C-alpha cells in the first residue's frame, strides 16, 4: 500500500476531490483526518472509510477561523499519534467582477484559498519535523498557472497559493518536507457549478448551468471535465514516497487545458 502507516489531513473532504482523496488515501493504508464544515458530509465520508476497513477521524471545522485551521492538525496528530502529510484542498471561486468587486466575496476567496493554507501549514510544520519529514500538498488551479478571464481574483489567489508553495518548498527542503500543489482544470464537482454561474458573472444570467459547463469543457483538449478520482490519483502520487524527489511543483491535471 502506497501510504501504509502514514497519518494525514484532508480539508474540504466532505465532497468532490477532497472526498475522493480521503477515500483513496485510506485505501492505501493512511489514517485520515477528514475535515469539512459540513458535519453530515464528514460523518458520511468517515463511515465510508471505516466500513471499507480503513482508519479515519472526522473533524468539523470552519476553515475561515484560524483556531479551526490549527485544530485540525492537532486533533489528527493527537488521535493517530503524529502527522505525515496534509492535503490543503479547501478553496472558493470568489467574485467574478473586478469593476464593482464584491469585497465580501473577495475576503471569502482570500481566506479559503490563501489564509487557511498558511495557518494550517504553520501548525503542521512542527508536527512534520517531529516525524523527520513529510509532505504538504495545496490545491491551486489552472487559474493559478494562466490568467482566468472569468475569475481574476481567483487567479490572484491561486497564483498566491503556487507562490507560497514554491517558496515553502525551498525553505522546507532541508527538513525533508516536500511541498507541491495540484492544479485541476474543470472537475465535475458541486464547485464547478458554483464557478460557471456566479451572481456577478456577466453574460451567464440566462444560460443554463449545464450549458455553461459544456462551454467550459469544450475548451479542454480532452473534451470533458475531469473526475474527482483523477485528481485523487495525482494527489496520492505527490503525497507518497513515489514522489520522494518531487518538490516545488505545480502539477496541472487538466486534460491538456494549459498545454497550448
Ligand atoms: N471543481 C473544479 O472545477 C475546480 C477546479 C480547480 C480548482 N478547484 C479547487 O478545488 C477545491 C474545491 O474542491 P471541489 O471542487 O472538490 O469542491 P466541492 O464543491 O466538491 O467541495 C467543497 C467542500 O468544501 C467544504 N467547505 C466549504 N467551505 C468550507 C469551510 N469554510 N471550511 C471547511 N470546509 C469548507 C464544503 O462543505 C464542501 O464539502 C478548491 O480549492 C477549488 O478552488 C476546483
Coordinates of C-alpha atoms and ligand atoms in Angstrom, one line a residue:
X1 CA 0.0 0.0 0.0
X2 CA 1.3 3.4 -1.0
X3 CA 0.6 5.3 2.2
X4 CA 0.9 2.4 4.7
X5 CA 1.2 3.7 8.3
X6 CA 1.0 7.3 7.2
X7 CA -1.1 9.9 9.0
X8 CA -2.6 12.8 7.1
X9 CA -5.3 15.5 7.0
X10 CA -7.5 16.3 4.0
X11 CA -9.5 19.6 4.0
X12 CA -12.8 20.0 2.2
X13 CA -13.0 16.2 2.4
X14 CA -16.8 16.1 2.6
X15 CA -17.3 16.4 -1.2
X16 CA -15.7 16.2 -4.6
X17 CA -12.0 15.8 -5.0
X18 CA -11.3 16.0 -1.2
X19 CA -13.7 13.2 -0.5
X20 CA -12.1 11.1 -3.4
X21 CA -8.7 11.8 -1.9
X22 CA -9.6 10.8 1.6
X23 CA -11.2 7.5 0.5
X24 CA -8.2 6.7 -1.7
X25 CA -5.6 7.6 0.9
X26 CA -7.3 5.4 3.4
X27 CA -7.5 2.5 0.9
X28 CA -3.7 3.0 0.5
X29 CA -3.2 2.5 4.3
X30 CA -3.3 6.1 5.6
X31 CA -5.1 7.2 8.8
X32 CA -7.0 10.3 7.7
X33 CA -8.3 13.4 9.4
X34 CA -11.5 14.1 7.4
X35 CA -12.1 17.8 7.6
X36 CA -15.1 19.8 6.4
X37 CA -17.5 22.5 7.6
X38 CA -20.4 20.2 6.7
X39 CA -20.9 17.8 9.7
X40 CA -23.2 15.4 7.8
X41 CA -20.7 15.1 4.9
X42 CA -17.8 14.5 7.4
X43 CA -19.8 11.7 9.0
X44 CA -20.7 10.1 5.7
X45 CA -17.1 10.0 4.5
X46 CA -15.7 8.7 7.8
X47 CA -18.4 5.9 7.7
X48 CA -17.4 5.1 4.1
X49 CA -13.8 4.8 5.0
X50 CA -14.4 2.8 8.2
X51 CA -16.9 0.4 6.5
X52 CA -14.2 -0.3 3.9
X53 CA -11.8 -1.3 6.6
X54 CA -9.8 2.0 6.8
X55 CA -9.0 4.4 9.6
X56 CA -10.4 8.0 9.8
X57 CA -11.4 10.6 12.3
X58 CA -14.0 13.2 11.4
X59 CA -13.3 16.9 12.2
X60 CA -16.0 19.5 11.7
X61 CA -14.2 22.8 11.1
X62 CA -14.8 26.2 9.5
X63 CA -11.5 26.9 7.9
X64 CA -12.1 30.6 7.8
X65 CA -11.5 30.5 11.5
X66 CA -7.8 30.4 12.4
X67 CA -8.4 28.3 15.5
X68 CA -10.2 25.7 13.5
X69 CA -7.4 25.7 10.8
X70 CA -4.9 24.9 13.6
X71 CA -7.1 22.5 15.5
X72 CA -7.5 20.1 12.5
X73 CA -3.7 19.5 12.6
X74 CA -3.6 18.9 16.4
X75 CA -6.7 16.8 16.6
X76 CA -5.5 14.4 13.8
X77 CA -2.0 14.2 15.2
X78 CA -3.3 13.5 18.7
X79 CA -5.8 10.9 17.6
X80 CA -3.4 8.9 15.5
X81 CA 0.0 9.8 17.1
X82 CA 1.7 12.1 14.6
X83 CA 1.4 13.7 11.2
X84 CA 3.0 12.8 7.8
X85 CA 1.0 14.8 5.3
X86 CA -1.6 17.5 4.7
X87 CA -3.7 18.0 1.6
X88 CA -5.0 21.5 2.0
X89 CA -7.7 21.3 -0.6
X90 CA -10.4 23.9 0.6
X91 CA -11.0 26.9 -1.6
X92 CA -13.6 29.2 -3.1
X93 CA -14.3 30.7 -6.6
X94 CA -14.7 34.3 -5.2
X95 CA -16.3 37.1 -7.2
X96 CA -16.3 37.3 -11.0
X97 CA -16.4 41.1 -11.3
X98 CA -13.4 43.4 -10.8
X99 CA -15.2 46.7 -11.6
X100 CA -17.7 46.8 -8.7
X101 CA -15.9 44.0 -6.9
X102 CA -17.9 42.3 -4.1
X103 CA -15.4 42.7 -1.3
X104 CA -17.2 40.2 1.0
X105 CA -16.8 37.6 -1.7
X106 CA -13.1 38.7 -2.1
X107 CA -12.5 38.2 1.6
X108 CA -14.1 34.7 1.4
X109 CA -11.9 33.7 -1.5
X110 CA -8.7 35.0 0.1
X111 CA -9.5 33.4 3.4
X112 CA -10.4 30.0 1.9
X113 CA -7.7 29.9 -0.8
X114 CA -4.8 31.5 0.9
X115 CA -5.1 32.4 4.5
X116 CA -6.2 28.9 5.7
X117 CA -3.4 27.3 3.8
X118 CA -0.8 29.5 5.6
X119 CA -2.4 29.0 9.0
X120 CA -2.8 25.2 8.6
X121 CA 0.8 24.9 7.3
X122 CA 2.1 26.9 10.2
X123 CA 0.5 24.4 12.6
X124 CA 1.6 21.4 10.5
X125 CA 5.4 22.2 10.1
X126 CA 6.5 21.3 13.7
X127 CA 4.4 18.1 13.5
X128 CA 6.1 17.0 10.3
X129 CA 9.5 17.9 11.7
X130 CA 8.8 15.6 14.6
X131 CA 8.5 12.7 12.2
X132 CA 11.7 13.6 10.3
X133 CA 9.8 15.0 7.3
X134 CA 6.6 14.7 5.3
X135 CA 4.6 16.2 2.5
X136 CA 2.4 19.2 2.1
X137 CA 0.0 19.5 -0.9
X138 CA -2.1 22.5 -1.8
X139 CA -4.9 22.8 -4.3
X140 CA -4.3 25.6 -6.7
X141 CA -5.9 25.5 -10.1
X142 CA -5.1 26.0 -13.8
X143 CA -6.2 29.6 -12.9
X144 CA -3.0 29.7 -10.8
X145 CA -0.9 28.9 -13.8
X146 CA -2.6 31.0 -16.5
X147 CA -4.8 34.0 -16.2
X148 CA -8.5 33.3 -15.8
X149 CA -10.6 35.9 -17.8
X150 CA -13.7 35.0 -15.8
X151 CA -12.0 35.0 -12.4
X152 CA -9.2 37.5 -12.0
X153 CA -9.5 37.4 -8.2
X154 CA -9.5 33.6 -8.1
X155 CA -6.4 33.8 -10.3
X156 CA -4.7 36.2 -7.9
X157 CA -5.5 33.8 -5.0
X158 CA -4.3 30.6 -6.8
X159 CA -1.2 32.3 -8.2
X160 CA -0.6 33.2 -4.5
X161 CA -1.0 29.5 -3.5
X162 CA 1.5 28.5 -6.1
X163 CA 3.9 31.2 -5.0
X164 CA 3.6 30.2 -1.3
X165 CA 4.1 26.5 -2.3
X166 CA 7.4 27.2 -4.2
X167 CA 8.8 29.5 -1.5
X168 CA 8.0 26.9 1.1
X169 CA 9.5 24.1 -0.9
X170 CA 12.8 25.9 -0.8
X171 CA 12.5 26.7 2.8
X172 CA 11.5 23.2 4.0
X173 CA 13.7 21.0 1.7
X174 CA 16.4 20.8 4.4
X175 CA 13.7 19.4 6.8
X176 CA 12.8 16.7 4.3
X177 CA 9.4 18.2 3.9
X178 CA 8.2 18.2 0.3
X179 CA 5.7 20.9 -0.8
X180 CA 3.7 20.7 -4.0
X181 CA 0.4 21.8 -5.5
X182 CA -2.1 20.3 -7.8
X183 CA -3.7 22.5 -10.5
X184 CA -7.0 21.0 -11.6
X185 CA -8.8 22.0 -14.8
X186 CA -12.6 21.9 -14.6
X187 CA -13.6 18.9 -12.4
X188 CA -17.1 17.5 -12.1
X189 CA -18.0 18.6 -8.6
X190 CA -20.5 20.9 -7.0
X191 CA -18.0 23.7 -7.0
X192 CA -17.8 23.7 -10.8
X193 CA -21.5 24.6 -10.9
X194 CA -20.8 27.5 -8.5
X195 CA -17.9 28.6 -10.6
X196 CA -19.6 28.8 -14.0
X197 CA -22.6 30.8 -12.8
X198 CA -21.7 33.3 -10.1
X199 CA -24.2 36.1 -9.3
X200 CA -21.9 38.8 -10.6
X201 CA -20.7 36.9 -13.8
X202 CA -21.9 38.9 -16.8
X203 CA -23.5 37.0 -19.7
X204 CA -24.4 33.9 -17.7
X205 CA -27.7 35.1 -16.3
X206 CA -29.9 33.5 -18.9
X207 CA -27.7 30.5 -19.7
X208 CA -28.4 27.1 -18.2
X209 CA -25.7 25.9 -15.8
X210 CA -25.2 22.6 -17.7
X211 CA -24.7 24.6 -21.0
X212 CA -22.1 26.7 -19.2
X213 CA -20.3 23.5 -18.2
X214 CA -20.5 22.3 -21.7
X215 CA -18.9 25.5 -23.0
X216 CA -16.2 25.2 -20.4
X217 CA -15.4 21.6 -21.3
X218 CA -15.1 22.4 -25.0
X219 CA -12.0 24.4 -24.1
X220 CA -10.4 21.3 -22.6
X221 CA -8.4 19.4 -25.3
X222 CA -9.6 16.1 -23.9
X223 CA -13.2 17.4 -24.3
X224 CA -14.6 16.6 -20.9
X225 CA -14.4 17.7 -17.3
X226 CA -12.1 15.7 -15.0
X227 CA -13.4 13.2 -12.4
X228 CA -12.6 13.8 -8.7
X229 CA -10.8 10.4 -8.7
X230 CA -8.4 11.6 -11.4
X231 CA -7.3 14.4 -9.1
X232 CA -7.1 11.9 -6.1
X233 CA -4.7 9.8 -8.2
X234 CA -2.4 12.7 -8.8
X235 CA -2.6 13.8 -5.1
X236 CA -1.8 10.2 -4.0
X237 CA 1.4 10.3 -6.1
X238 CA 2.5 13.6 -4.8
X239 CA 1.9 12.6 -1.2
X240 CA 3.5 9.1 -1.5
X241 CA 7.2 8.1 -1.5
X242 CA 6.9 7.6 -5.2
X243 CA 7.3 11.4 -5.4
X244 CA 10.3 11.4 -3.0
X245 CA 12.4 13.7 -5.2
X246 CA 9.5 16.0 -6.3
X247 CA 9.1 19.3 -4.5
X248 CA 8.2 22.8 -5.6
X249 CA 6.0 21.5 -8.4
X250 CA 2.6 22.9 -9.5
X251 CA 1.2 19.9 -11.3
X252 CA -1.6 20.6 -13.9
X253 CA -4.3 17.8 -14.0
X254 CA -6.4 19.4 -16.7
X255 CA -6.9 17.2 -19.8
X256 CA -4.4 19.4 -21.6
X257 CA -6.1 22.8 -20.8
X258 CA -2.8 24.5 -20.2
X259 CA -0.8 22.8 -22.9
X260 CA -1.4 25.4 -25.6
Ligands
LIG1 N1 -14.2 21.8 -9.2 C1 -13.3 22.4 -10.1 O1 -13.6 22.5 -11.3 C2 -12.0 23.0 -9.6 C3 -11.0 23.4 -10.5 C4 -9.8 23.9 -10.0 C5 -9.6 24.0 -8.6 N2 -10.6 23.7 -7.8 C6 -10.3 23.8 -6.3 O2 -10.7 22.6 -5.7 C7 -11.1 22.9 -4.4 C8 -12.6 22.6 -4.2 O3 -12.8 21.3 -4.5 P1 -14.1 20.6 -5.1 O4 -14.3 21.0 -6.5 O5 -13.8 19.2 -4.8 O6 -15.3 21.2 -4.3 P2 -16.7 20.6 -3.7 O7 -17.7 21.7 -4.0 O8 -17.0 19.2 -4.2 O9 -16.4 20.6 -2.1 C9 -16.1 21.7 -1.4 C10 -16.1 21.3 0.1 O10 -15.6 22.4 0.8 C11 -16.3 22.5 2.0 N3 -16.2 23.8 2.6 C12 -16.7 25.0 2.1 N4 -16.4 26.0 2.9 C13 -15.6 25.4 4.0 C14 -15.1 26.0 5.1 N5 -15.2 27.3 5.5 N6 -14.4 25.2 6.0 C15 -14.3 23.9 5.7 N7 -14.8 23.3 4.6 C16 -15.5 24.1 3.7 C17 -17.7 22.2 1.6 O11 -18.6 21.9 2.7 C18 -17.6 21.1 0.6 O12 -17.7 19.8 1.2 C19 -10.9 24.4 -4.2 O13 -9.7 24.7 -3.7 C20 -11.1 24.9 -5.6 O14 -10.5 26.2 -5.8 C21 -11.8 23.2 -8.2

